[in-house]
Structures are given as C-alpha cells and as structure tokens.
C-alpha cells in the first residue's frame, strides 16, 4: 500500500542519514572515509542497516582518488526527489 511504501522510504532515508553521520565521524577519527561500511562496526554503528523490504545492504562506494563516497538506496516512490549529498 501507499503508506507502507512511504514508511519504508522514510526508513531508507533515515538509514542513509545515519550512515552519513557515522561516515563523517569515522573521517574525523581516521582522516579518510572507510573502504567499506563494515569498517563502521561497532564503534560508529551497531549493525549495518538493511533495506526494510529486500533485506539487502545499501550500496556504498568510496573513491580514494577523490576522497568522496556515495551511498544509495532504491526508493519505492519513483517521484520522490530525495538525494543525500555528502558535505563539502
């Protein structure tokens, strides 16, 4: 249903925001972002967040050449313009 999709999308957005906070804290401690999300365990996150519908982990890619990362989740509402960008 529509409300279930919105609820799962809200969870995905919250998960990405929590990962972003954890990634920034990791960078403060180590001077770089981690090569993989499991590096955040257990000091920055208690467990790796999973998509509430599929149970799969979110996509994370770290580009060591540019010092940037992307984290991605697939939203069920295709009209949702939500994008999280890492701070500059």
Tab-separated table of C-alpha atoms in Angstrom:
chain	number	residue	atom	x	y	z
A	1	UNK	CA	0.000	0.000	0.000
A	2	UNK	CA	0.935	3.638	-0.356
A	3	UNK	CA	1.517	4.175	3.376
A	4	UNK	CA	3.738	1.084	3.653
A	5	UNK	CA	5.872	2.276	0.734
A	6	UNK	CA	6.187	5.732	2.296
A	7	UNK	CA	7.090	4.181	5.645
A	8	UNK	CA	9.812	2.028	4.078
A	9	UNK	CA	11.133	5.014	2.103
A	10	UNK	CA	11.263	7.073	5.317
A	11	UNK	CA	13.276	4.274	6.925
A	12	UNK	CA	15.672	4.179	3.970
A	13	UNK	CA	16.202	7.947	4.183
A	14	UNK	CA	16.840	7.752	7.928
A	15	UNK	CA	19.289	4.886	7.386
A	16	UNK	CA	21.224	6.915	4.803
A	17	UNK	CA	21.334	9.940	7.081
A	18	UNK	CA	22.582	7.801	9.980
A	19	UNK	CA	25.248	6.286	7.737
A	20	UNK	CA	26.286	9.762	6.624
A	21	UNK	CA	26.747	10.837	10.258
A	22	UNK	CA	28.750	7.683	11.008
A	23	UNK	CA	30.921	8.159	7.913
A	24	UNK	CA	31.713	11.738	8.913
A	25	UNK	CA	32.618	10.635	12.451
A	26	UNK	CA	34.892	7.922	11.026
A	27	UNK	CA	36.576	10.501	8.784
A	28	UNK	CA	37.141	12.795	11.775
A	29	UNK	CA	38.882	9.939	13.579
A	30	UNK	CA	40.922	8.494	10.688
A	31	UNK	CA	41.241	11.334	8.175
A	32	UNK	CA	39.531	9.368	5.419
A	33	UNK	CA	36.312	7.530	4.735
A	34	UNK	CA	36.291	3.755	5.205
A	35	UNK	CA	36.715	1.463	2.199
A	36	UNK	CA	33.593	-0.499	3.242
A	37	UNK	CA	30.631	0.061	5.555
A	38	UNK	CA	31.543	-2.862	7.824
A	39	UNK	CA	34.519	-0.754	8.970
A	40	UNK	CA	31.986	1.387	10.872
A	41	UNK	CA	31.103	-1.577	13.119
A	42	UNK	CA	30.858	-1.482	16.130
A	43	UNK	CA	32.274	1.958	17.005
A	44	UNK	CA	30.110	4.093	14.702
A	45	UNK	CA	27.047	1.920	14.046
A	46	UNK	CA	25.692	-1.059	15.997
A	47	UNK	CA	24.731	-3.015	12.916
A	48	UNK	CA	24.750	-2.455	9.197
A	49	UNK	CA	21.351	-1.102	8.157
A	50	UNK	CA	19.393	-3.151	5.652
A	51	UNK	CA	16.675	-2.229	3.203
A	52	UNK	CA	13.345	-2.722	5.032
A	53	UNK	CA	11.753	-4.565	2.097
A	54	UNK	CA	14.563	-6.559	0.499
A	55	UNK	CA	16.844	-7.058	3.495
A	56	UNK	CA	19.835	-6.134	1.315
A	57	UNK	CA	22.537	-3.731	2.412
A	58	UNK	CA	22.711	-0.262	0.916
A	59	UNK	CA	25.192	0.455	-1.853
A	60	UNK	CA	28.345	2.228	-0.651
A	61	UNK	CA	31.262	3.239	-2.833
A	62	UNK	CA	34.348	5.089	-1.690
A	63	UNK	CA	36.538	6.816	-4.270
A	64	UNK	CA	40.007	7.120	-2.748
A	65	UNK	CA	41.234	9.223	-5.670
A	66	UNK	CA	38.727	11.993	-4.954
A	67	UNK	CA	38.132	11.299	-1.262
A	68	UNK	CA	34.379	11.093	-1.811
A	69	UNK	CA	31.732	8.443	-1.306
A	70	UNK	CA	28.233	7.578	-2.425
A	71	UNK	CA	25.586	5.677	-0.506
A	72	UNK	CA	22.460	4.640	-2.324
A	73	UNK	CA	19.051	3.197	-1.616
A	74	UNK	CA	16.267	2.498	-4.071
A	75	UNK	CA	13.082	4.300	-3.066
A	76	UNK	CA	9.704	2.814	-3.889
A	77	UNK	CA	8.176	6.213	-4.648
A	78	UNK	CA	9.702	6.988	-8.030
A	79	UNK	CA	8.506	10.595	-7.832
A	80	UNK	CA	10.491	11.306	-4.657
A	81	UNK	CA	13.317	13.735	-5.478
A	82	UNK	CA	15.236	12.874	-2.280
A	83	UNK	CA	19.012	12.921	-2.624
A	84	UNK	CA	21.600	12.981	0.156
A	85	UNK	CA	24.905	14.572	-0.726
A	86	UNK	CA	27.972	14.454	1.442
A	87	UNK	CA	29.060	17.775	2.904
A	88	UNK	CA	31.771	19.729	1.099
